[in-house]
C-alpha cells in the first residue's frame, strides 16, 4: 500500500451528504485502522463561516452512539484530525487558503518521506463542479516532487440529460484525466451488488442457465416507504428516473446482464458494462408507467402542477444473443408499502411438466440487496408426507444467519477506500455514463414536456395498478409469500 501524507478534502462540508454519509464513512474507516492518524488529515471546505470546533459539533451527532465508550474515545481522536476552511466555490482566494492549510499539514507530516496524496470529495451540487474543479486545478494540486496524486470524487446527479452530462464531462475532462475522476454510484458499493460477478462467473450452476433460453424475465426493484421529505425542491427537478433508475438500477442491470470480462481489471469490467448498455434498445412509451404519490405536491417547494414521477416502472430490452426477448423490468418508487431493493430472476416454466407445478409459481432466484441481505431460490419440492403433492419452497442464504457477527461495510466506506487505493472498478466511467444518459434522455424529455403523465397513487400502496398490469403483460408471474 502507498504511504505518505494523505489529505482528504470534503467540499460542501456543512451540507447533508457530508454529514450523513461522507464523514460517517471516514470515521468508520478510521476506526478500522484504514486511515493512519500519522498520515491523514481531513479538511472541510464550505461557504458557511464557522470554526473547526463548530464543524466538529455539527457532524459529531451523525458519527456514533456516544454512550459507547470505545467509540467515544475514537471519536474525539478522529475529530481532532478535522480542520475547516471557509470560502466561496468560485474564487481563488478561498482555495489558496485551503491549499496553504493542506501544505502546512504536508510539511508537518514531513511528506518528503513519502508521496503526498490529495483526495477532493465534492459533496456539492453539480452546478458548481466546473468552477470547483477549475479552482482545485489552479490552486490546490499536489506539488510533491516525490510522486503522489490528486483525485476528484463526484456524486450524482451528474447532469440532467445527455447534453448537460456531456457538457459537464467535457468541462471536468479538460482539467483532469479520467484516471483522476471517481464518479460515485453508491449502489456499486453494496455488498450484494459487489457479489454479482462472483455469483455469476464463479459458479457452474449459473453459467448455462443465464440466458434467454432459461430466463423468462428479470426484475430490478427499489422501494422506499417514505416520501421526498424535505428534498421536494431538489427532487422535483429530477424525478425518480434520474434519482434512482438511470444510475443505481441501471448499474445493477449491467452486472446482471454483461458478458464475462476477460479479467477483473477495472477497464475490462467497465468495457463489458458499456457493451451491454449499448445493446439496450430505445424505450417504448407503452412500456413505461409513471406515478406520483398523493400529497407529494403539498411540499411548498414543489409546484402545484408538477408532473414529476415519484414512481416509475420501465421495461428495457437488450438486443443481443444472450437476452433478445427477455424483459428487464426496472421499478422504483417513493412512499410505497415497504423499503426494499432486490433483483428477481424468473425462470421459464418446465416444458411437459407432469406435476403441473407452474400453478404454484416458477423457479425464481432472488437477490435482496437490502434490508437484510440475502439470496434465495424458490423451487418446487415434494410436500413432506405420504402424498405425492408438490409445494414451493426456498433454498435460502440469509447473510444475517450465515455470516453472524460479520459487519457488512457501508457502501460509502468501501468506495472511499477504493478512491484512496486508486481502484476504479466500482466507479462509473465517462463512456458508461454517456450511454446511460442516451438510454433515458428521450423518455425524460417527453416526461419533462408533459407527454407522459404520472398517475396518482396512494402513499403506502404498491404504486399505480397500471404498473402491475404492465408487469403481467411482460410475462412476470406474481409470486406469493417469502
Ligand atoms: C440516493 C437517492 O441516491 O439513493 C435517494 O438520491 C435515495 O433518493 C437513496 O433515498 C437510496 O439509497 P439507499 O442506499 O438507502 O438505498
Tab-separated table of C-alpha atoms and ligand atoms in Angstrom:
chain	number	residue	atom	x	y	z
A	1	UNK	CA	0.000	0.000	0.000
A	2	UNK	CA	1.029	3.577	-0.627
A	3	UNK	CA	2.278	5.543	2.324
A	4	UNK	CA	2.850	9.208	2.817
A	5	UNK	CA	0.743	12.109	3.701
A	6	UNK	CA	-2.957	11.846	2.821
A	7	UNK	CA	-5.245	14.882	2.799
A	8	UNK	CA	-8.948	14.238	2.374
A	9	UNK	CA	-10.793	17.407	1.488
A	10	UNK	CA	-14.581	17.348	1.806
A	11	UNK	CA	-16.065	20.213	-0.192
A	12	UNK	CA	-19.601	21.029	0.864
A	13	UNK	CA	-18.623	20.011	4.391
A	14	UNK	CA	-21.593	21.664	6.063
A	15	UNK	CA	-24.158	20.003	3.779
A	16	UNK	CA	-26.404	16.996	4.230
A	17	UNK	CA	-24.468	14.438	2.209
A	18	UNK	CA	-21.226	15.207	4.033
A	19	UNK	CA	-22.882	14.936	7.433
A	20	UNK	CA	-24.908	11.829	6.761
A	21	UNK	CA	-22.581	9.840	4.511
A	22	UNK	CA	-19.083	11.189	3.930
A	23	UNK	CA	-17.938	11.935	7.484
A	24	UNK	CA	-19.527	8.785	8.982
A	25	UNK	CA	-17.804	6.667	6.302
A	26	UNK	CA	-14.464	8.361	7.053
A	27	UNK	CA	-14.943	7.776	10.758
A	28	UNK	CA	-15.671	4.083	10.219
A	29	UNK	CA	-12.556	3.738	8.071
A	30	UNK	CA	-10.570	5.461	10.807
A	31	UNK	CA	-11.951	3.164	13.497
A	32	UNK	CA	-10.996	0.119	11.481
A	33	UNK	CA	-7.440	1.347	11.060
A	34	UNK	CA	-7.641	2.278	7.359
A	35	UNK	CA	-6.784	5.930	7.995
A	36	UNK	CA	-3.474	6.202	9.764
A	37	UNK	CA	-3.542	9.276	12.056
A	38	UNK	CA	0.190	9.795	11.452
A	39	UNK	CA	-0.504	10.381	7.770
A	40	UNK	CA	-4.063	11.589	7.419
A	41	UNK	CA	-5.690	14.942	7.768
A	42	UNK	CA	-9.263	15.815	6.847
A	43	UNK	CA	-10.281	19.266	5.655
A	44	UNK	CA	-13.819	20.515	5.423
A	45	UNK	CA	-14.470	23.369	2.988
A	46	UNK	CA	-17.740	25.263	2.519
A	47	UNK	CA	-19.121	28.781	2.310
A	48	UNK	CA	-20.540	28.902	5.838
A	49	UNK	CA	-18.251	30.817	8.178
A	50	UNK	CA	-17.731	28.510	11.148
A	51	UNK	CA	-14.759	27.410	13.236
A	52	UNK	CA	-13.095	23.957	13.294
A	53	UNK	CA	-14.906	23.260	16.547
A	54	UNK	CA	-18.294	24.263	15.154
A	55	UNK	CA	-17.889	21.878	12.214
A	56	UNK	CA	-16.923	19.085	14.613
A	57	UNK	CA	-20.027	19.811	16.689
A	58	UNK	CA	-22.244	19.682	13.626
A	59	UNK	CA	-21.079	16.269	12.498
A	60	UNK	CA	-20.465	14.637	15.877
A	61	UNK	CA	-24.069	13.502	16.320
A	62	UNK	CA	-24.020	11.625	12.994
A	63	UNK	CA	-20.953	9.588	13.766
A	64	UNK	CA	-21.525	7.388	16.780
A	65	UNK	CA	-23.523	6.355	19.679
A	66	UNK	CA	-21.641	8.466	22.244
A	67	UNK	CA	-22.678	6.172	25.078
A	68	UNK	CA	-20.403	3.555	23.600
A	69	UNK	CA	-17.143	4.318	25.447
A	70	UNK	CA	-14.836	2.710	22.891
A	71	UNK	CA	-16.418	4.688	20.070
A	72	UNK	CA	-16.471	7.921	22.059
A	73	UNK	CA	-12.714	7.758	22.561
A	74	UNK	CA	-12.068	7.044	18.886
A	75	UNK	CA	-14.440	9.866	18.009
A	76	UNK	CA	-12.595	12.520	19.930
A	77	UNK	CA	-9.290	11.474	18.301
A	78	UNK	CA	-10.921	11.389	14.856
A	79	UNK	CA	-12.453	14.849	15.262
A	80	UNK	CA	-9.014	16.270	16.035
A	81	UNK	CA	-7.956	15.276	12.506
A	82	UNK	CA	-10.569	17.599	11.016
A	83	UNK	CA	-9.897	21.213	10.130
A	84	UNK	CA	-12.238	23.661	8.464
A	85	UNK	CA	-11.641	26.332	5.849
A	86	UNK	CA	-14.454	28.558	4.618
A	87	UNK	CA	-14.618	30.237	1.244
A	88	UNK	CA	-16.605	30.561	-1.965
A	89	UNK	CA	-16.688	27.882	-4.669
A	90	UNK	CA	-15.653	30.170	-7.479
A	91	UNK	CA	-12.856	32.405	-6.184
A	92	UNK	CA	-9.163	31.636	-5.994
A	93	UNK	CA	-8.741	33.367	-2.653
A	94	UNK	CA	-10.579	30.653	-0.672
A	95	UNK	CA	-8.832	27.813	-2.469
A	96	UNK	CA	-5.430	29.431	-1.917
A	97	UNK	CA	-6.146	29.389	1.810
A	98	UNK	CA	-7.227	25.774	1.509
A	99	UNK	CA	-4.018	24.935	-0.330
A	100	UNK	CA	-1.987	26.660	2.353
A	101	UNK	CA	-3.715	24.620	5.066
A	102	UNK	CA	-3.083	21.375	3.163
A	103	UNK	CA	0.566	22.270	2.511
A	104	UNK	CA	1.145	23.094	6.181
A	105	UNK	CA	-0.212	19.710	7.075
A	106	UNK	CA	2.033	18.036	4.485
A	107	UNK	CA	5.087	19.814	5.843
A	108	UNK	CA	4.168	18.949	9.435
A	109	UNK	CA	3.827	15.287	8.472
A	110	UNK	CA	7.176	15.518	6.757
A	111	UNK	CA	5.831	14.457	3.402
A	112	UNK	CA	9.338	14.382	1.961
A	113	UNK	CA	9.493	10.892	3.400
A	114	UNK	CA	6.823	9.754	1.024
A	115	UNK	CA	4.396	10.919	-1.552
A	116	UNK	CA	1.621	13.329	-0.817
A	117	UNK	CA	-1.916	12.409	-1.735
A	118	UNK	CA	-4.829	14.802	-2.107
A	119	UNK	CA	-8.347	13.470	-2.342
A	120	UNK	CA	-11.064	16.034	-3.097
A	121	UNK	CA	-14.578	14.832	-2.335
A	122	UNK	CA	-17.220	17.040	-3.935
A	123	UNK	CA	-20.280	16.702	-1.697
A	124	UNK	CA	-21.826	19.512	-3.732
A	125	UNK	CA	-24.496	20.109	-6.355
A	126	UNK	CA	-23.224	19.530	-9.921
A	127	UNK	CA	-23.808	23.171	-10.876
A	128	UNK	CA	-20.609	24.088	-9.022
A	129	UNK	CA	-18.469	21.118	-10.192
A	130	UNK	CA	-16.850	23.019	-13.096
A	131	UNK	CA	-15.828	26.045	-11.027
A	132	UNK	CA	-14.656	23.944	-8.089
A	133	UNK	CA	-12.597	21.691	-10.366
A	134	UNK	CA	-11.069	24.770	-12.002
A	135	UNK	CA	-10.107	26.169	-8.585
A	136	UNK	CA	-8.592	22.870	-7.470
A	137	UNK	CA	-6.586	22.674	-10.683
A	138	UNK	CA	-5.389	26.281	-10.375
A	139	UNK	CA	-4.679	26.422	-6.644
A	140	UNK	CA	-4.618	23.037	-4.933
A	141	UNK	CA	-2.768	20.393	-6.930
A	142	UNK	CA	-0.302	18.088	-5.229
A	143	UNK	CA	3.116	19.695	-5.624
A	144	UNK	CA	5.303	16.977	-4.185
A	145	UNK	CA	8.325	16.049	-6.321
A	146	UNK	CA	8.207	12.609	-4.827
A	147	UNK	CA	5.081	11.430	-6.573
A	148	UNK	CA	1.648	11.105	-5.074
A	149	UNK	CA	-1.570	12.189	-6.699
A	150	UNK	CA	-4.629	14.439	-6.817
A	151	UNK	CA	-8.018	12.728	-7.222
A	152	UNK	CA	-11.542	14.078	-7.546
A	153	UNK	CA	-14.649	12.284	-6.307
A	154	UNK	CA	-18.007	13.401	-7.682
A	155	UNK	CA	-21.537	12.384	-6.823
A	156	UNK	CA	-24.684	12.202	-8.854
A	157	UNK	CA	-26.765	13.794	-10.281
A	158	UNK	CA	-24.118	14.065	-12.947
A	159	UNK	CA	-26.145	16.192	-15.373
A	160	UNK	CA	-29.860	16.177	-16.174
A	161	UNK	CA	-29.762	14.648	-19.613
A	162	UNK	CA	-27.288	13.550	-22.260
A	163	UNK	CA	-26.347	17.048	-23.344
A	164	UNK	CA	-25.821	18.526	-19.878
A	165	UNK	CA	-23.918	15.442	-18.691
A	166	UNK	CA	-21.630	15.532	-21.714
A	167	UNK	CA	-21.007	19.213	-21.186
A	168	UNK	CA	-20.095	18.582	-17.555
A	169	UNK	CA	-17.857	15.668	-18.542
A	170	UNK	CA	-16.003	17.838	-21.076
A	171	UNK	CA	-15.525	20.693	-18.631
A	172	UNK	CA	-14.067	18.401	-15.985
A	173	UNK	CA	-12.268	16.301	-18.608
A	174	UNK	CA	-10.302	19.354	-19.758
A	175	UNK	CA	-8.899	19.734	-16.265
A	176	UNK	CA	-8.397	16.171	-15.076
A	177	UNK	CA	-7.548	12.873	-16.641
A	178	UNK	CA	-10.188	10.105	-16.471
A	179	UNK	CA	-7.871	8.160	-14.134
A	180	UNK	CA	-8.197	11.018	-11.583
A	181	UNK	CA	-12.013	11.204	-11.662
A	182	UNK	CA	-14.134	8.927	-9.463
A	183	UNK	CA	-17.884	9.109	-10.221
A	184	UNK	CA	-19.673	7.551	-7.275
A	185	UNK	CA	-22.784	5.459	-7.653
A	186	UNK	CA	-23.150	4.150	-4.126
A	187	UNK	CA	-25.122	1.099	-5.291
A	188	UNK	CA	-21.830	-0.231	-6.662
A	189	UNK	CA	-20.536	-0.285	-3.086
A	190	UNK	CA	-23.308	-2.502	-1.727
A	191	UNK	CA	-22.259	-5.978	-0.625
A	192	UNK	CA	-24.630	-7.959	-2.792
A	193	UNK	CA	-24.029	-5.783	-5.815
A	194	UNK	CA	-20.304	-6.434	-5.454
A	195	UNK	CA	-21.127	-10.122	-5.141
A	196	UNK	CA	-22.792	-10.230	-8.572
A	197	UNK	CA	-19.709	-11.004	-10.635
A	198	UNK	CA	-18.574	-13.730	-8.234
A	199	UNK	CA	-22.013	-15.257	-8.238
A	200	UNK	CA	-22.299	-15.285	-12.000
A	201	UNK	CA	-18.799	-16.238	-13.038
A	202	UNK	CA	-17.523	-18.442	-10.211
A	203	UNK	CA	-20.489	-20.831	-10.089
A	204	UNK	CA	-21.027	-23.607	-12.585
A	205	UNK	CA	-24.734	-23.715	-11.605
A	206	UNK	CA	-25.488	-20.407	-13.197
A	207	UNK	CA	-23.298	-20.360	-16.289
A	208	UNK	CA	-25.511	-22.470	-18.574
A	209	UNK	CA	-28.779	-21.017	-17.263
A	210	UNK	CA	-28.054	-17.321	-17.518
A	211	UNK	CA	-29.668	-16.549	-20.867
A	212	UNK	CA	-32.852	-16.189	-22.938
A	213	UNK	CA	-33.300	-19.966	-23.229
A	214	UNK	CA	-33.935	-20.292	-19.494
A	215	UNK	CA	-34.788	-16.887	-18.093
A	216	UNK	CA	-38.289	-15.511	-18.614
A	217	UNK	CA	-37.740	-12.051	-17.148
A	218	UNK	CA	-35.545	-10.026	-14.799
A	219	UNK	CA	-36.892	-7.504	-12.364
A	220	UNK	CA	-34.779	-4.930	-10.519
A	221	UNK	CA	-36.790	-3.167	-7.857
A	222	UNK	CA	-36.228	-0.278	-5.483
A	223	UNK	CA	-38.920	0.719	-2.999
A	224	UNK	CA	-38.927	3.238	-0.207
A	225	UNK	CA	-41.661	3.566	2.385
A	226	UNK	CA	-41.121	7.307	2.816
A	227	UNK	CA	-41.598	10.263	0.505
A	228	UNK	CA	-39.289	13.059	-0.585
A	229	UNK	CA	-39.328	14.582	2.893
A	230	UNK	CA	-37.565	17.912	2.874
A	231	UNK	CA	-35.933	17.227	-0.504
A	232	UNK	CA	-39.006	18.142	-2.579
A	233	UNK	CA	-37.337	21.077	-4.297
A	234	UNK	CA	-34.325	19.042	-5.423
A	235	UNK	CA	-36.387	16.011	-6.265
A	236	UNK	CA	-38.919	17.849	-8.357
A	237	UNK	CA	-36.226	18.922	-10.797
A	238	UNK	CA	-35.011	15.354	-11.225
A	239	UNK	CA	-37.702	12.749	-10.568
A	240	UNK	CA	-37.361	9.063	-9.789
A	241	UNK	CA	-35.803	8.070	-13.130
A	242	UNK	CA	-32.836	10.416	-12.704
A	243	UNK	CA	-32.692	9.857	-8.939
A	244	UNK	CA	-32.697	6.046	-8.925
A	245	UNK	CA	-33.290	4.259	-12.234
A	246	UNK	CA	-30.847	5.835	-14.705
A	247	UNK	CA	-27.994	5.339	-12.223
A	248	UNK	CA	-28.487	2.824	-9.412
A	249	UNK	CA	-30.804	0.331	-11.119
A	250	UNK	CA	-29.080	0.580	-14.485
A	251	UNK	CA	-25.730	-0.179	-12.838
A	252	UNK	CA	-27.269	-3.277	-11.274
A	253	UNK	CA	-28.686	-4.263	-14.669
A	254	UNK	CA	-25.187	-4.032	-16.172
A	255	UNK	CA	-23.821	-6.516	-13.660
A	256	UNK	CA	-26.725	-8.928	-14.176
A	257	UNK	CA	-26.606	-8.775	-17.966
A	258	UNK	CA	-22.984	-8.143	-19.026
A	259	UNK	CA	-20.758	-10.770	-20.630
A	260	UNK	CA	-17.815	-12.213	-18.733
A	261	UNK	CA	-14.917	-9.748	-18.695
A	262	UNK	CA	-11.554	-11.109	-19.811
A	263	UNK	CA	-10.116	-10.313	-16.383
A	264	UNK	CA	-11.006	-8.463	-13.202
A	265	UNK	CA	-9.116	-5.359	-14.296
A	266	UNK	CA	-11.390	-2.326	-13.873
A	267	UNK	CA	-11.118	-1.445	-17.565
A	268	UNK	CA	-12.100	-4.937	-18.677
A	269	UNK	CA	-15.151	-4.925	-16.425
A	270	UNK	CA	-16.215	-1.458	-17.472
A	271	UNK	CA	-15.735	-2.323	-21.164
A	272	UNK	CA	-18.324	-5.103	-20.772
A	273	UNK	CA	-20.729	-2.815	-18.926
A	274	UNK	CA	-20.551	-0.294	-21.739
A	275	UNK	CA	-21.233	-3.005	-24.330
A	276	UNK	CA	-24.377	-4.227	-22.656
A	277	UNK	CA	-25.664	-0.663	-22.254
A	278	UNK	CA	-25.016	-0.046	-25.929
A	279	UNK	CA	-27.248	-3.034	-26.737
A	280	UNK	CA	-30.285	-1.561	-24.961
A	281	UNK	CA	-32.953	-0.535	-27.482
A	282	UNK	CA	-34.930	2.754	-27.173
A	283	UNK	CA	-37.636	2.608	-24.504
A	284	UNK	CA	-41.140	2.489	-25.885
A	285	UNK	CA	-43.839	4.672	-24.235
A	286	UNK	CA	-46.190	1.722	-23.821
A	287	UNK	CA	-43.561	0.015	-21.668
A	288	UNK	CA	-43.474	2.830	-19.126
A	289	UNK	CA	-45.790	3.573	-16.217
A	290	UNK	CA	-45.186	6.693	-14.140
A	291	UNK	CA	-46.745	7.549	-10.800
A	292	UNK	CA	-46.804	10.369	-8.271
A	293	UNK	CA	-47.936	9.796	-4.705
A	294	UNK	CA	-50.841	11.798	-3.393
A	295	UNK	CA	-49.557	14.536	-1.101
A	296	UNK	CA	-46.237	14.973	-2.951
A	297	UNK	CA	-47.289	18.445	-4.139
A	298	UNK	CA	-48.132	19.570	-0.586
A	299	UNK	CA	-44.440	20.363	-0.160
A	300	UNK	CA	-44.051	24.150	-0.507
A	301	UNK	CA	-41.045	23.735	-2.772
A	302	UNK	CA	-42.983	21.577	-5.281
A	303	UNK	CA	-45.098	23.356	-7.942
A	304	UNK	CA	-48.846	22.648	-7.741
A	305	UNK	CA	-48.985	21.273	-11.269
A	306	UNK	CA	-45.833	19.118	-11.060
A	307	UNK	CA	-45.812	16.016	-13.302
A	308	UNK	CA	-42.535	14.748	-11.772
A	309	UNK	CA	-42.724	10.989	-11.213
A	310	UNK	CA	-42.018	9.618	-7.746
A	311	UNK	CA	-42.626	6.126	-9.123
A	312	UNK	CA	-41.715	4.505	-12.428
A	313	UNK	CA	-41.746	1.083	-13.999
A	314	UNK	CA	-39.899	0.815	-17.305
A	315	UNK	CA	-39.011	-2.194	-19.399
A	316	UNK	CA	-35.598	-2.298	-21.013
A	317	UNK	CA	-34.826	-4.682	-23.860
A	318	UNK	CA	-31.344	-5.832	-24.679
A	319	UNK	CA	-30.700	-6.626	-28.295
A	320	UNK	CA	-28.022	-9.302	-28.191
A	321	UNK	CA	-27.623	-13.042	-28.468
A	322	UNK	CA	-27.987	-13.687	-24.745
A	323	UNK	CA	-31.001	-11.526	-23.953
A	324	UNK	CA	-33.159	-10.982	-27.045
A	325	UNK	CA	-36.805	-11.227	-25.929
A	326	UNK	CA	-36.149	-11.102	-22.156
A	327	UNK	CA	-37.758	-8.073	-20.483
A	328	UNK	CA	-35.642	-6.293	-17.877
A	329	UNK	CA	-38.184	-4.605	-15.658
A	330	UNK	CA	-36.816	-1.650	-13.682
A	331	UNK	CA	-39.105	-0.387	-10.991
A	332	UNK	CA	-38.563	2.333	-8.380
A	333	UNK	CA	-40.837	4.277	-6.123
A	334	UNK	CA	-41.056	6.502	-3.084
A	335	UNK	CA	-43.816	6.392	-0.452
A	336	UNK	CA	-44.648	2.745	-1.163
A	337	UNK	CA	-45.660	-0.081	1.161
A	338	UNK	CA	-42.127	-1.236	2.068
A	339	UNK	CA	-38.427	-0.416	1.888
A	340	UNK	CA	-36.562	-2.944	-0.198
A	341	UNK	CA	-34.139	-3.302	-3.091
A	342	UNK	CA	-33.912	-6.615	-4.891
A	343	UNK	CA	-33.188	-8.424	-8.125
A	344	UNK	CA	-35.683	-11.131	-9.121
A	345	UNK	CA	-34.766	-13.521	-11.885
A	346	UNK	CA	-37.688	-15.578	-13.016
A	347	UNK	CA	-37.047	-18.779	-14.935
A	348	UNK	CA	-39.180	-20.274	-17.682
A	349	UNK	CA	-41.732	-22.951	-16.938
A	350	UNK	CA	-40.696	-26.609	-17.136
A	351	UNK	CA	-41.733	-27.996	-20.524
A	352	UNK	CA	-44.078	-31.018	-20.352
A	353	UNK	CA	-44.447	-30.601	-16.591
A	354	UNK	CA	-46.027	-33.809	-15.251
A	355	UNK	CA	-46.650	-32.269	-11.824
A	356	UNK	CA	-48.428	-29.213	-13.204
A	357	UNK	CA	-46.400	-27.200	-10.717
A	358	UNK	CA	-46.334	-23.963	-12.711
A	359	UNK	CA	-49.556	-23.167	-10.921
A	360	UNK	CA	-47.601	-22.865	-7.681
A	361	UNK	CA	-45.089	-20.465	-9.132
A	362	UNK	CA	-41.927	-20.524	-11.153
A	363	UNK	CA	-38.339	-21.112	-10.227
A	364	UNK	CA	-37.132	-17.747	-9.140
A	365	UNK	CA	-33.762	-16.546	-7.927
A	366	UNK	CA	-33.925	-13.504	-5.663
A	367	UNK	CA	-31.004	-11.350	-4.577
A	368	UNK	CA	-32.050	-8.976	-1.828
A	369	UNK	CA	-29.689	-6.019	-1.693
A	370	UNK	CA	-31.381	-4.500	1.366
A	371	UNK	CA	-32.560	-4.628	4.054
A	372	UNK	CA	-31.246	-7.939	5.463
A	373	UNK	CA	-29.026	-9.041	2.607
A	374	UNK	CA	-29.999	-12.454	1.254
A	375	UNK	CA	-30.104	-14.702	-1.781
A	376	UNK	CA	-32.757	-17.315	-2.132
A	377	UNK	CA	-34.097	-19.664	-4.773
A	378	UNK	CA	-37.718	-20.520	-4.987
A	379	UNK	CA	-38.132	-24.055	-6.183
A	380	UNK	CA	-40.647	-26.884	-6.259
A	381	UNK	CA	-40.236	-29.841	-3.898
A	382	UNK	CA	-42.378	-32.744	-2.782
A	383	UNK	CA	-44.518	-31.744	0.133
A	384	UNK	CA	-43.228	-33.854	3.030
A	385	UNK	CA	-45.734	-36.552	3.883
A	386	UNK	CA	-47.411	-39.617	2.457
A	387	UNK	CA	-48.972	-37.858	-0.508
A	388	UNK	CA	-47.181	-37.024	-3.708
A	389	UNK	CA	-48.016	-33.335	-3.646
A	390	UNK	CA	-45.662	-30.573	-4.673
A	391	UNK	CA	-45.022	-27.309	-2.913
A	392	UNK	CA	-42.916	-24.166	-3.483
A	393	UNK	CA	-40.049	-23.861	-1.043
A	394	UNK	CA	-36.764	-21.959	-0.729
A	395	UNK	CA	-33.054	-22.560	-0.647
A	396	UNK	CA	-32.084	-19.648	1.488
A	397	UNK	CA	-28.783	-17.872	2.106
A	398	UNK	CA	-29.576	-15.086	4.528
A	399	UNK	CA	-26.423	-13.195	5.415
A	400	UNK	CA	-27.611	-12.368	8.946
A	401	UNK	CA	-27.707	-16.089	9.737
A	402	UNK	CA	-24.882	-17.437	7.627
A	403	UNK	CA	-22.412	-14.660	8.485
A	404	UNK	CA	-23.421	-13.918	12.040
A	405	UNK	CA	-21.245	-11.266	13.647
A	406	UNK	CA	-19.687	-10.209	10.334
A	407	UNK	CA	-20.224	-6.488	9.856
A	408	UNK	CA	-21.213	-5.615	6.322
A	409	UNK	CA	-19.469	-2.363	5.385
A	410	UNK	CA	-21.431	0.676	4.289
A	411	UNK	CA	-21.265	1.371	0.562
A	412	UNK	CA	-19.562	4.729	1.078
A	413	UNK	CA	-16.850	3.207	3.255
A	414	UNK	CA	-15.743	0.808	0.569
A	415	UNK	CA	-15.934	3.355	-2.186
A	416	UNK	CA	-13.891	5.964	-0.333
A	417	UNK	CA	-11.313	3.310	0.460
A	418	UNK	CA	-11.185	2.415	-3.250
A	419	UNK	CA	-10.533	6.045	-4.153
A	420	UNK	CA	-7.585	6.086	-1.747
A	421	UNK	CA	-6.264	2.851	-3.235
A	422	UNK	CA	-6.828	4.066	-6.792
A	423	UNK	CA	-9.168	1.234	-7.772
A	424	UNK	CA	-11.752	2.444	-10.275
A	425	UNK	CA	-13.640	-0.823	-10.748
A	426	UNK	CA	-16.685	0.316	-8.790
A	427	UNK	CA	-16.908	3.771	-10.322
A	428	UNK	CA	-18.739	4.885	-13.429
A	429	UNK	CA	-16.541	5.635	-16.436
A	430	UNK	CA	-17.291	8.579	-18.700
A	431	UNK	CA	-18.433	6.492	-21.693
A	432	UNK	CA	-20.618	4.358	-19.420
A	433	UNK	CA	-22.335	7.451	-18.099
A	434	UNK	CA	-22.861	8.730	-21.622
A	435	UNK	CA	-24.671	5.566	-22.765
A	436	UNK	CA	-26.736	5.528	-19.562
A	437	UNK	CA	-27.974	9.027	-20.432
A	438	UNK	CA	-28.526	8.042	-24.078
A	439	UNK	CA	-30.926	5.320	-22.948
A	440	UNK	CA	-33.115	7.561	-20.807
A	441	UNK	CA	-32.842	11.048	-22.314
A	442	UNK	CA	-35.584	10.727	-24.988
A	443	UNK	CA	-38.065	9.425	-22.392
A	444	UNK	CA	-37.022	12.077	-19.853
A	445	UNK	CA	-37.566	14.836	-22.380
A	446	UNK	CA	-41.043	13.505	-23.162
A	447	UNK	CA	-41.837	13.452	-19.435
A	448	UNK	CA	-40.465	16.980	-18.948
A	449	UNK	CA	-42.764	18.182	-21.760
A	450	UNK	CA	-45.722	16.509	-20.054
A	451	UNK	CA	-46.198	13.988	-22.896
A	452	UNK	CA	-46.030	11.044	-20.484
A	453	UNK	CA	-48.197	11.584	-17.425
A	454	UNK	CA	-47.716	10.477	-13.848
A	455	UNK	CA	-50.662	8.528	-12.420
A	456	UNK	CA	-51.576	9.378	-8.794
A	457	UNK	CA	-51.164	6.602	-6.194
A	458	UNK	CA	-51.835	6.338	-2.505
A	459	UNK	CA	-48.836	6.659	-0.172
A	460	UNK	CA	-48.181	3.290	1.440
A	461	UNK	CA	-49.534	1.369	-1.565
A	462	UNK	CA	-47.801	-0.751	-4.261
A	463	UNK	CA	-47.923	2.194	-6.678
A	464	UNK	CA	-50.348	2.578	-9.599
A	465	UNK	CA	-52.160	-0.625	-10.586
A	466	UNK	CA	-51.174	0.067	-14.194
A	467	UNK	CA	-47.613	-0.897	-13.203
A	468	UNK	CA	-48.730	-4.379	-12.109
A	469	UNK	CA	-50.664	-4.715	-15.353
A	470	UNK	CA	-47.527	-3.824	-17.311
A	471	UNK	CA	-45.552	-6.467	-15.415
A	472	UNK	CA	-48.173	-9.066	-16.170
A	473	UNK	CA	-48.127	-8.126	-19.850
A	474	UNK	CA	-44.361	-8.524	-19.823
A	475	UNK	CA	-44.803	-12.104	-18.557
A	476	UNK	CA	-43.972	-11.628	-14.884
A	477	UNK	CA	-45.808	-14.108	-12.709
A	478	UNK	CA	-46.627	-12.651	-9.322
A	479	UNK	CA	-45.349	-14.948	-6.582
A	480	UNK	CA	-46.510	-15.002	-3.022
A	481	UNK	CA	-45.046	-15.192	0.425
A	482	UNK	CA	-41.409	-15.153	1.369
B	1	LIG	C1	-29.954	8.292	-3.406
B	1	LIG	C2	-31.215	8.976	-3.811
B	1	LIG	O1	-29.049	8.264	-4.471
B	1	LIG	O2	-30.254	6.958	-3.006
B	1	LIG	C3	-32.242	8.961	-2.696
B	1	LIG	O3	-30.931	10.319	-4.183
B	1	LIG	C4	-32.446	7.553	-2.171
B	1	LIG	O4	-33.477	9.494	-3.143
B	1	LIG	C5	-31.117	6.879	-1.889
B	1	LIG	O5	-33.214	7.639	-0.994
B	1	LIG	C6	-31.307	5.406	-1.570
B	1	LIG	O6	-30.113	4.855	-1.151
B	1	LIG	P1	-30.136	3.542	-0.232
B	1	LIG	O7	-28.693	3.185	-0.109
B	1	LIG	O8	-30.790	3.934	1.041
B	1	LIG	O9	-30.934	2.531	-0.979
